[in-house]
Amino acid sequence: MIVLGIESSCDETGLALYDTEHGLLAHALHSQIAMHQEYGGVVPELASRDHIRRALPLLTEVLTKAKLDKHQIDAIAYTQGPGLAGALLVGASVACGLALALNKPVIGIHHLEGHLLSPLLASQPPQFPFIALLVSGGHTQLMRVDGVGQYKLLGETLDDAAGEAFDKSAKLLGLTYPGGPAISRLAEFGDPKAYKLPRPMLHSKDLNFSFSGLKTAVLTVVKNHNTDICEQDKANIARGFVDALVDVLVAKSMTALKEHGLKRLVIAGGVGANQQLRTALNAAAAKRRYQVFYPELEFCTDNGAMIAFAGAMRLQQNPSLATREYGFNVRPRWPLHELQT
Ligand code: KG4
Ligand code: ZN
């Protein structure tokens, strides 16, 4: 079965073809980062318009790369939510319009399920069950994953997501959008002893997170500078921020593994691309003989491959999820636990 995946929930248009027999056949991505950069963040209306411009050329690109004709597609998976309503509507309408024209079924996919399953696209995928740390721009969650569609939420952020904390703190330091990669590059040059920032909820007895206080701590440090902050001091603050956030993510992940008697940890979502987080997780896991699995770097942030893959896994498990009802609805807010299995 060949599944076309379409991702358009935020600022990346991603298309991909996944074959249940031969794996990922092709994928293509257009990032809108350059377009949104001058506004310091994603402008939803511009995002939607750009998805419209990009979707069909990217479809041609993946079909050409995979040497396939569009009639060879068996089903179309698209991101149904959560995300920006207008952006989601573009992906949904392209998916449903195309499916109607080709007389193929469609399936709406939960964006976070795409992220959760993305490490399974790697050459050495983890086996179920595992603990997943989902760290993206909108979410920070720890889950227990027992199989496709079997997700149990163990803990989540009570306020800002990890990616959001990265982006907001980067903005406070005058760095460009998206802040995650920028602040982590800067942190490489920072002195880890210069600023000891708070580790929110590190010792709470649960697996929840809270990052808005950490962002406020960055704000306070920045405000306490009477003059312009020199580059070295910016790097020191960045280092203090990254170290604090990473410490909490690592500690809670280790606790989740211990509490559930599991040895495999999977990292998903854009913040999973962060090198400091990877280094710290690898070290903590090695000490305890746990294994950590990451998606390929290009599949950490939003992409079409994870949607095509999640669609293929879902349809293999339950073919009746495929529908030929082409009237679509998107779900900008959609908690993962409301996902039907
Ligand atoms: O998963 P994703 O592409 O989109 C959402 O579903 O939210 O994640 C985007 C988030 C942004 O907040 C971005 O700053 C962060 O992931 N991010 C990073 C890195 N690369 C992307 N954060 C820290 N370090 C990185 N290298
Ligand atoms: Zn995402």
GROMACS .gro file of C-alpha atoms and ligand atoms in nm:
model
  368
    1MET     CA    1   0.000   0.000   0.000
    2ILE     CA    2   0.136   0.342  -0.099
    3VAL     CA    3   0.026   0.633   0.119
    4LEU     CA    4   0.069   0.998   0.030
    5GLY     CA    5   0.119   1.212   0.343
    6ILE     CA    6   0.044   1.584   0.358
    7GLU     CA    7   0.157   1.802   0.650
    8SER     CA    8   0.051   2.167   0.670
    9SER     CA    9  -0.027   2.236   1.037
   10CYS     CA   10   0.208   2.529   1.087
   11ASP     CA   11   0.496   2.675   0.888
   12GLU     CA   12   0.618   2.376   0.689
   13THR     CA   13   0.453   2.219   0.386
   14GLY     CA   14   0.563   1.856   0.377
   15LEU     CA   15   0.463   1.582   0.134
   16ALA     CA   16   0.584   1.223   0.128
   17LEU     CA   17   0.512   0.880  -0.017
   18TYR     CA   18   0.538   0.582   0.216
   19ASP     CA   19   0.512   0.224   0.091
   20THR     CA   20   0.426  -0.042   0.351
   21GLU     CA   21   0.648  -0.287   0.160
   22HIS     CA   22   0.943  -0.071   0.063
   23GLY     CA   23   0.941   0.205   0.324
   24LEU     CA   24   0.976   0.575   0.254
   25LEU     CA   25   0.982   0.632  -0.123
   26ALA     CA   26   1.022   1.009  -0.132
   27HIS     CA   27   0.963   1.321   0.070
   28ALA     CA   28   0.978   1.693   0.003
   29LEU     CA   29   0.950   1.994   0.227
   30HIS     CA   30   0.912   2.366   0.199
   31SER     CA   31   0.992   2.563   0.513
   32GLN     CA   32   0.836   2.907   0.553
   33ILE     CA   33   1.093   3.017   0.811
   34ALA     CA   34   1.248   3.283   0.585
   35MET     CA   35   0.904   3.428   0.510
   36HIS     CA   36   0.799   3.457   0.876
   37GLN     CA   37   1.139   3.568   1.005
   38GLU     CA   38   1.083   3.941   0.951
   39TYR     CA   39   0.769   3.922   1.169
   40GLY     CA   40   0.946   3.739   1.452
   41GLY     CA   41   0.700   3.447   1.442
   42VAL     CA   42   0.446   3.263   1.230
   43VAL     CA   43   0.179   3.482   1.063
   44PRO     CA   44  -0.114   3.240   1.019
   45GLU     CA   45  -0.266   3.403   0.709
   46LEU     CA   46   0.069   3.409   0.529
   47ALA     CA   47   0.125   3.048   0.630
   48SER     CA   48  -0.206   2.936   0.473
   49ARG     CA   49  -0.141   3.121   0.149
   50ASP     CA   50   0.204   2.974   0.120
   51HIS     CA   51   0.077   2.618   0.180
   52ILE     CA   52  -0.160   2.674  -0.116
   53ARG     CA   53   0.132   2.780  -0.335
   54ARG     CA   54   0.354   2.489  -0.233
   55ALA     CA   55   0.133   2.181  -0.203
   56LEU     CA   56   0.092   2.080  -0.568
   57PRO     CA   57   0.451   2.150  -0.680
   58LEU     CA   58   0.568   1.939  -0.383
   59LEU     CA   59   0.329   1.662  -0.491
   60THR     CA   60   0.486   1.664  -0.838
   61GLU     CA   61   0.829   1.657  -0.672
   62VAL     CA   62   0.762   1.348  -0.459
   63LEU     CA   63   0.594   1.163  -0.746
   64THR     CA   64   0.891   1.238  -0.972
   65LYS     CA   65   1.143   1.137  -0.704
   66ALA     CA   66   0.957   0.810  -0.643
   67LYS     CA   67   0.900   0.754  -1.018
   68LEU     CA   68   0.530   0.702  -0.955
   69ASP     CA   69   0.213   0.812  -1.126
   70LYS     CA   70  -0.049   0.971  -0.900
   71HIS     CA   71  -0.290   0.686  -0.978
   72GLN     CA   72  -0.051   0.448  -0.799
   73ILE     CA   73  -0.127   0.617  -0.466
   74ASP     CA   74  -0.355   0.391  -0.259
   75ALA     CA   75  -0.458   0.634   0.016
   76ILE     CA   76  -0.399   0.992   0.125
   77ALA     CA   77  -0.316   1.088   0.484
   78TYR     CA   78  -0.326   1.451   0.594
   79THR     CA   79  -0.270   1.635   0.921
   80GLN     CA   80  -0.616   1.698   1.062
   81GLY     CA   81  -0.495   1.878   1.374
   82PRO     CA   82  -0.383   2.024   1.604
   83GLY     CA   83  -0.241   2.335   1.441
   84LEU     CA   84  -0.337   2.660   1.271
   85ALA     CA   85  -0.692   2.631   1.137
   86GLY     CA   86  -0.628   2.796   0.801
   87ALA     CA   87  -0.306   2.606   0.744
   88LEU     CA   88  -0.472   2.274   0.831
   89LEU     CA   89  -0.760   2.352   0.593
   90VAL     CA   90  -0.518   2.382   0.302
   91GLY     CA   91  -0.371   2.035   0.360
   92ALA     CA   92  -0.714   1.884   0.421
   93SER     CA   93  -0.867   2.034   0.108
   94VAL     CA   94  -0.574   1.935  -0.113
   95ALA     CA   95  -0.588   1.580   0.031
   96CYS     CA   96  -0.964   1.544  -0.009
   97GLY     CA   97  -0.978   1.711  -0.352
   98LEU     CA   98  -0.703   1.489  -0.482
   99ALA     CA   99  -0.855   1.178  -0.327
  100LEU     CA  100  -1.194   1.256  -0.481
  101ALA     CA  101  -1.035   1.306  -0.824
  102LEU     CA  102  -0.835   0.983  -0.795
  103ASN     CA  103  -1.115   0.789  -0.622
  104LYS     CA  104  -0.889   0.697  -0.328
  105PRO     CA  105  -0.965   0.699   0.045
  106VAL     CA  106  -0.839   0.960   0.289
  107ILE     CA  107  -0.742   0.948   0.656
  108GLY     CA  108  -0.696   1.242   0.894
  109ILE     CA  109  -0.388   1.211   1.115
  110HIS     CA  110  -0.313   1.365   1.453
  111HIS     CA  111   0.003   1.573   1.416
  112LEU     CA  112   0.146   1.452   1.747
  113GLU     CA  113   0.091   1.089   1.652
  114GLY     CA  114   0.302   1.166   1.346
  115HIS     CA  115   0.580   1.299   1.570
  116LEU     CA  116   0.541   1.009   1.816
  117LEU     CA  117   0.584   0.747   1.546
  118SER     CA  118   0.856   0.932   1.350
  119PRO     CA  119   1.147   0.749   1.523
  120LEU     CA  120   1.008   0.428   1.370
  121LEU     CA  121   1.115   0.564   1.029
  122ALA     CA  122   1.480   0.540   1.136
  123SER     CA  123   1.706   0.258   1.018
  124GLN     CA  124   1.712   0.110   1.368
  125PRO     CA  125   1.361   0.167   1.501
  126PRO     CA  126   1.261   0.104   1.864
  127GLN     CA  127   1.030  -0.178   1.958
  128PHE     CA  128   0.711  -0.123   2.158
  129PRO     CA  129   0.659  -0.053   2.443
  130PHE     CA  130   0.856   0.266   2.503
  131ILE     CA  131   0.839   0.601   2.677
  132ALA     CA  132   0.815   0.896   2.441
  133LEU     CA  133   0.924   1.248   2.521
  134LEU     CA  134   0.737   1.476   2.285
  135VAL     CA  135   0.895   1.819   2.275
  136SER     CA  136   0.767   2.056   2.008
  137GLY     CA  137   0.669   2.419   1.967
  138GLY     CA  138   0.323   2.358   2.112
  139HIS     CA  139   0.363   2.049   2.331
  140THR     CA  140   0.577   1.894   2.601
  141GLN     CA  141   0.450   1.553   2.700
  142LEU     CA  142   0.572   1.224   2.836
  143MET     CA  143   0.379   0.925   2.705
  144ARG     CA  144   0.381   0.555   2.741
  145VAL     CA  145   0.347   0.398   2.395
  146ASP     CA  146   0.244   0.032   2.380
  147GLY     CA  147   0.169   0.019   2.008
  148VAL     CA  148   0.020   0.218   1.721
  149GLY     CA  149  -0.278   0.402   1.871
  150GLN     CA  150  -0.195   0.296   2.228
  151TYR     CA  151  -0.078   0.612   2.395
  152LYS     CA  152  -0.103   0.697   2.762
  153LEU     CA  153  -0.027   1.049   2.876
  154LEU     CA  154   0.202   1.042   3.182
  155GLY     CA  155   0.275   1.410   3.222
  156GLU     CA  156   0.277   1.737   3.033
  157THR     CA  157   0.359   2.103   3.063
  158LEU     CA  158   0.126   2.309   3.273
  159ASP     CA  159   0.210   2.626   3.078
  160ASP     CA  160   0.468   2.691   2.804
  161ALA     CA  161   0.594   2.410   2.584
  162ALA     CA  162   0.969   2.348   2.565
  163GLY     CA  163   0.988   2.483   2.208
  164GLU     CA  164   0.784   2.786   2.308
  165ALA     CA  165   1.026   2.854   2.596
  166PHE     CA  166   1.315   2.829   2.350
  167ASP     CA  167   1.147   3.066   2.105
  168LYS     CA  168   1.039   3.323   2.366
  169SER     CA  169   1.374   3.324   2.548
  170ALA     CA  170   1.556   3.359   2.217
  171LYS     CA  171   1.342   3.661   2.136
  172LEU     CA  172   1.434   3.818   2.472
  173LEU     CA  173   1.799   3.775   2.374
  174GLY     CA  174   1.735   3.944   2.039
  175LEU     CA  175   1.778   3.625   1.834
  176THR     CA  176   1.582   3.557   1.518
  177TYR     CA  177   1.286   3.321   1.479
  178PRO     CA  178   1.281   3.024   1.522
  179GLY     CA  179   1.465   3.064   1.848
  180GLY     CA  180   1.538   2.700   1.926
  181PRO     CA  181   1.830   2.642   1.691
  182ALA     CA  182   1.958   2.999   1.743
  183ILE     CA  183   1.970   2.983   2.123
  184SER     CA  184   2.129   2.638   2.126
  185ARG     CA  185   2.404   2.750   1.884
  186LEU     CA  186   2.475   3.048   2.108
  187ALA     CA  187   2.471   2.833   2.423
  188GLU     CA  188   2.767   2.633   2.287
  189PHE     CA  189   2.990   2.934   2.366
  190GLY     CA  190   2.836   3.012   2.704
  191ASP     CA  191   2.989   2.960   3.047
  192PRO     CA  192   2.775   2.704   3.234
  193LYS     CA  193   2.866   2.863   3.569
  194ALA     CA  194   2.769   3.221   3.480
  195TYR     CA  195   2.392   3.190   3.535
  196LYS     CA  196   2.221   2.920   3.736
  197LEU     CA  197   1.858   2.950   3.627
  198PRO     CA  198   1.567   2.775   3.805
  199ARG     CA  199   1.475   2.414   3.718
  200PRO     CA  200   1.094   2.436   3.748
  201MET     CA  201   0.920   2.132   3.896
  202LEU     CA  202   1.240   1.929   3.897
  203HIS     CA  203   1.147   1.781   4.232
  204SER     CA  204   0.771   1.768   4.190
  205LYS     CA  205   0.648   1.417   4.252
  206ASP     CA  206   0.475   1.395   3.913
  207LEU     CA  207   0.585   1.392   3.551
  208ASN     CA  208   0.453   1.738   3.467
  209PHE     CA  209   0.658   2.033   3.348
  210SER     CA  210   0.640   2.411   3.373
  211PHE     CA  211   0.860   2.638   3.165
  212SER     CA  212   0.704   2.983   3.187
  213GLY     CA  213   0.904   3.061   3.505
  214LEU     CA  214   1.226   2.978   3.326
  215LYS     CA  215   1.138   3.222   3.049
  216THR     CA  216   1.061   3.485   3.317
  217ALA     CA  217   1.400   3.415   3.475
  218VAL     CA  218   1.564   3.492   3.139
  219LEU     CA  219   1.358   3.812   3.119
  220THR     CA  220   1.472   3.916   3.468
  221VAL     CA  221   1.838   3.857   3.386
  222VAL     CA  222   1.803   4.054   3.062
  223LYS     CA  223   1.625   4.342   3.240
  224ASN     CA  224   1.891   4.357   3.512
  225HIS     CA  225   2.145   4.458   3.250
  226ASN     CA  226   2.162   4.835   3.249
  227THR     CA  227   2.360   4.846   2.928
  228ASP     CA  228   2.346   4.639   2.611
  229ILE     CA  229   2.427   4.276   2.674
  230CYS     CA  230   2.759   4.178   2.520
  231GLU     CA  231   2.775   3.870   2.297
  232GLN     CA  232   2.956   3.661   2.562
  233ASP     CA  233   2.696   3.743   2.823
  234LYS     CA  234   2.416   3.654   2.581
  235ALA     CA  235   2.585   3.321   2.527
  236ASN     CA  236   2.613   3.273   2.905
  237ILE     CA  237   2.240   3.340   2.951
  238ALA     CA  238   2.158   3.107   2.661
  239ARG     CA  239   2.372   2.840   2.826
  240GLY     CA  240   2.201   2.891   3.163
  241PHE     CA  241   1.860   2.859   2.994
  242VAL     CA  242   1.942   2.548   2.789
  243ASP     CA  243   2.110   2.371   3.083
  244ALA     CA  244   1.808   2.433   3.308
  245LEU     CA  245   1.554   2.315   3.052
  246VAL     CA  246   1.758   2.010   2.953
  247ASP     CA  247   1.810   1.911   3.318
  248VAL     CA  248   1.435   1.898   3.375
  249LEU     CA  249   1.357   1.710   3.052
  250VAL     CA  250   1.626   1.451   3.124
  251ALA     CA  251   1.532   1.399   3.490
  252LYS     CA  252   1.161   1.351   3.417
  253SER     CA  253   1.231   1.117   3.126
  254MET     CA  254   1.452   0.899   3.347
  255THR     CA  255   1.183   0.895   3.618
  256ALA     CA  256   0.918   0.791   3.364
  257LEU     CA  257   1.133   0.500   3.244
  258LYS     CA  258   1.203   0.389   3.598
  259GLU     CA  259   0.841   0.413   3.712
  260HIS     CA  260   0.723   0.205   3.416
  261GLY     CA  261   1.006  -0.046   3.424
  262LEU     CA  262   1.090   0.033   3.060
  263LYS     CA  263   1.431   0.071   2.900
  264ARG     CA  264   1.354   0.246   2.572
  265LEU     CA  265   1.308   0.620   2.538
  266VAL     CA  266   1.197   0.783   2.215
  267ILE     CA  267   1.237   1.154   2.149
  268ALA     CA  268   1.002   1.329   1.910
  269GLY     CA  269   0.928   1.685   1.801
  270GLY     CA  270   1.136   1.984   1.696
  271VAL     CA  271   1.324   2.029   2.025
  272GLY     CA  272   1.447   1.672   1.977
  273ALA     CA  273   1.688   1.822   1.722
  274ASN     CA  274   1.864   2.000   2.007
  275GLN     CA  275   2.221   1.879   2.047
  276GLN     CA  276   2.257   1.966   2.417
  277LEU     CA  277   1.942   1.767   2.495
  278ARG     CA  278   2.070   1.469   2.295
  279THR     CA  279   2.409   1.471   2.465
  280ALA     CA  280   2.255   1.490   2.815
  281LEU     CA  281   1.993   1.223   2.744
  282ASN     CA  282   2.251   0.988   2.597
  283ALA     CA  283   2.475   1.027   2.902
  284ALA     CA  284   2.192   0.978   3.154
  285ALA     CA  285   2.057   0.677   2.964
  286ALA     CA  286   2.397   0.512   2.923
  287LYS     CA  287   2.447   0.528   3.302
  288ARG     CA  288   2.124   0.335   3.355
  289ARG     CA  289   2.156   0.104   3.053
  290TYR     CA  290   1.859   0.260   2.880
  291GLN     CA  291   1.842   0.312   2.505
  292VAL     CA  292   1.743   0.643   2.345
  293PHE     CA  293   1.595   0.662   1.995
  294TYR     CA  294   1.570   0.976   1.785
  295PRO     CA  295   1.403   1.045   1.453
  296GLU     CA  296   1.642   1.125   1.168
  297LEU     CA  297   1.729   1.493   1.212
  298GLU     CA  298   1.520   1.594   0.909
  299PHE     CA  299   1.215   1.421   1.062
  300CYS     CA  300   1.244   1.587   1.405
  301THR     CA  301   1.070   1.903   1.291
  302ASP     CA  302   0.745   1.902   1.093
  303ASN     CA  303   0.748   1.691   0.777
  304GLY     CA  304   0.524   1.489   0.548
  305ALA     CA  305   0.703   1.158   0.602
  306MET     CA  306   0.572   1.118   0.956
  307ILE     CA  307   0.215   1.181   0.836
  308ALA     CA  308   0.244   0.932   0.548
  309PHE     CA  309   0.395   0.679   0.789
  310ALA     CA  310   0.134   0.730   1.063
  311GLY     CA  311  -0.139   0.700   0.797
  312ALA     CA  312   0.009   0.376   0.666
  313MET     CA  313   0.041   0.229   1.018
  314ARG     CA  314  -0.317   0.326   1.103
  315LEU     CA  315  -0.459   0.183   0.781
  316GLN     CA  316  -0.266  -0.141   0.817
  317GLN     CA  317  -0.402  -0.179   1.166
  318ASN     CA  318  -0.759  -0.078   1.084
  319PRO     CA  319  -0.847  -0.044   0.712
  320SER     CA  320  -1.194   0.083   0.804
  321LEU     CA  321  -1.039   0.415   0.913
  322ALA     CA  322  -1.000   0.500   0.544
  323THR     CA  323  -1.297   0.705   0.425
  324ARG     CA  324  -1.437   0.816   0.092
  325GLU     CA  325  -1.639   1.087   0.258
  326TYR     CA  326  -1.457   1.387   0.124
  327GLY     CA  327  -1.625   1.656   0.331
  328PHE     CA  328  -1.353   1.736   0.581
  329ASN     CA  329  -1.323   1.905   0.914
  330VAL     CA  330  -0.998   2.007   1.079
  331ARG     CA  331  -0.930   2.007   1.452
  332PRO     CA  332  -0.704   2.300   1.548
  333ARG     CA  333  -0.732   2.191   1.913
  334TRP     CA  334  -0.724   1.816   1.949
  335PRO     CA  335  -0.591   1.645   2.263
  336LEU     CA  336  -0.410   1.323   2.172
  337HIS     CA  337  -0.614   1.123   2.422
  338GLU     CA  338  -0.928   1.195   2.217
  339LEU     CA  339  -0.777   1.003   1.927
  340GLN     CA  340  -0.987   0.704   1.825
  341THR     CA  341  -0.815   0.371   1.801
  342KG4     O1  342   0.783   1.988   1.598
  342KG4     P1  343   0.803   2.123   1.545
  342KG4     O2  344   0.874   2.140   1.412
  342KG4     O3  345   0.667   2.201   1.530
  342KG4     C1  346   0.562   2.186   1.619
  342KG4     O4  347   0.485   2.090   1.600
  342KG4     O5  348   0.557   2.269   1.711
  342KG4     O6  349   0.881   2.205   1.658
  342KG4     C2  350   0.917   2.339   1.642
  342KG4     C3  351   0.990   2.383   1.767
  342KG4     C4  352   1.020   2.532   1.767
  342KG4     O7  353   0.984   2.584   1.893
  342KG4     C5  354   1.171   2.537   1.747
  342KG4     O8  355   1.232   2.649   1.807
  342KG4     C6  356   1.215   2.408   1.815
  342KG4     O9  357   1.115   2.315   1.779
  342KG4     N1  358   1.345   2.361   1.767
  342KG4     C7  359   1.454   2.353   1.846
  342KG4     C8  360   1.561   2.309   1.763
  342KG4     N2  361   1.512   2.292   1.635
  342KG4     C9  362   1.380   2.324   1.641
  342KG4     N3  363   1.470   2.379   1.976
  342KG4    C10  364   1.593   2.362   2.028
  342KG4     N4  365   1.700   2.323   1.955
  342KG4    C11  366   1.690   2.296   1.823
  342KG4     N5  367   1.796   2.257   1.754
  343ZN      ZN  368   0.523   1.942   1.498
   0.00000   0.00000   0.00000
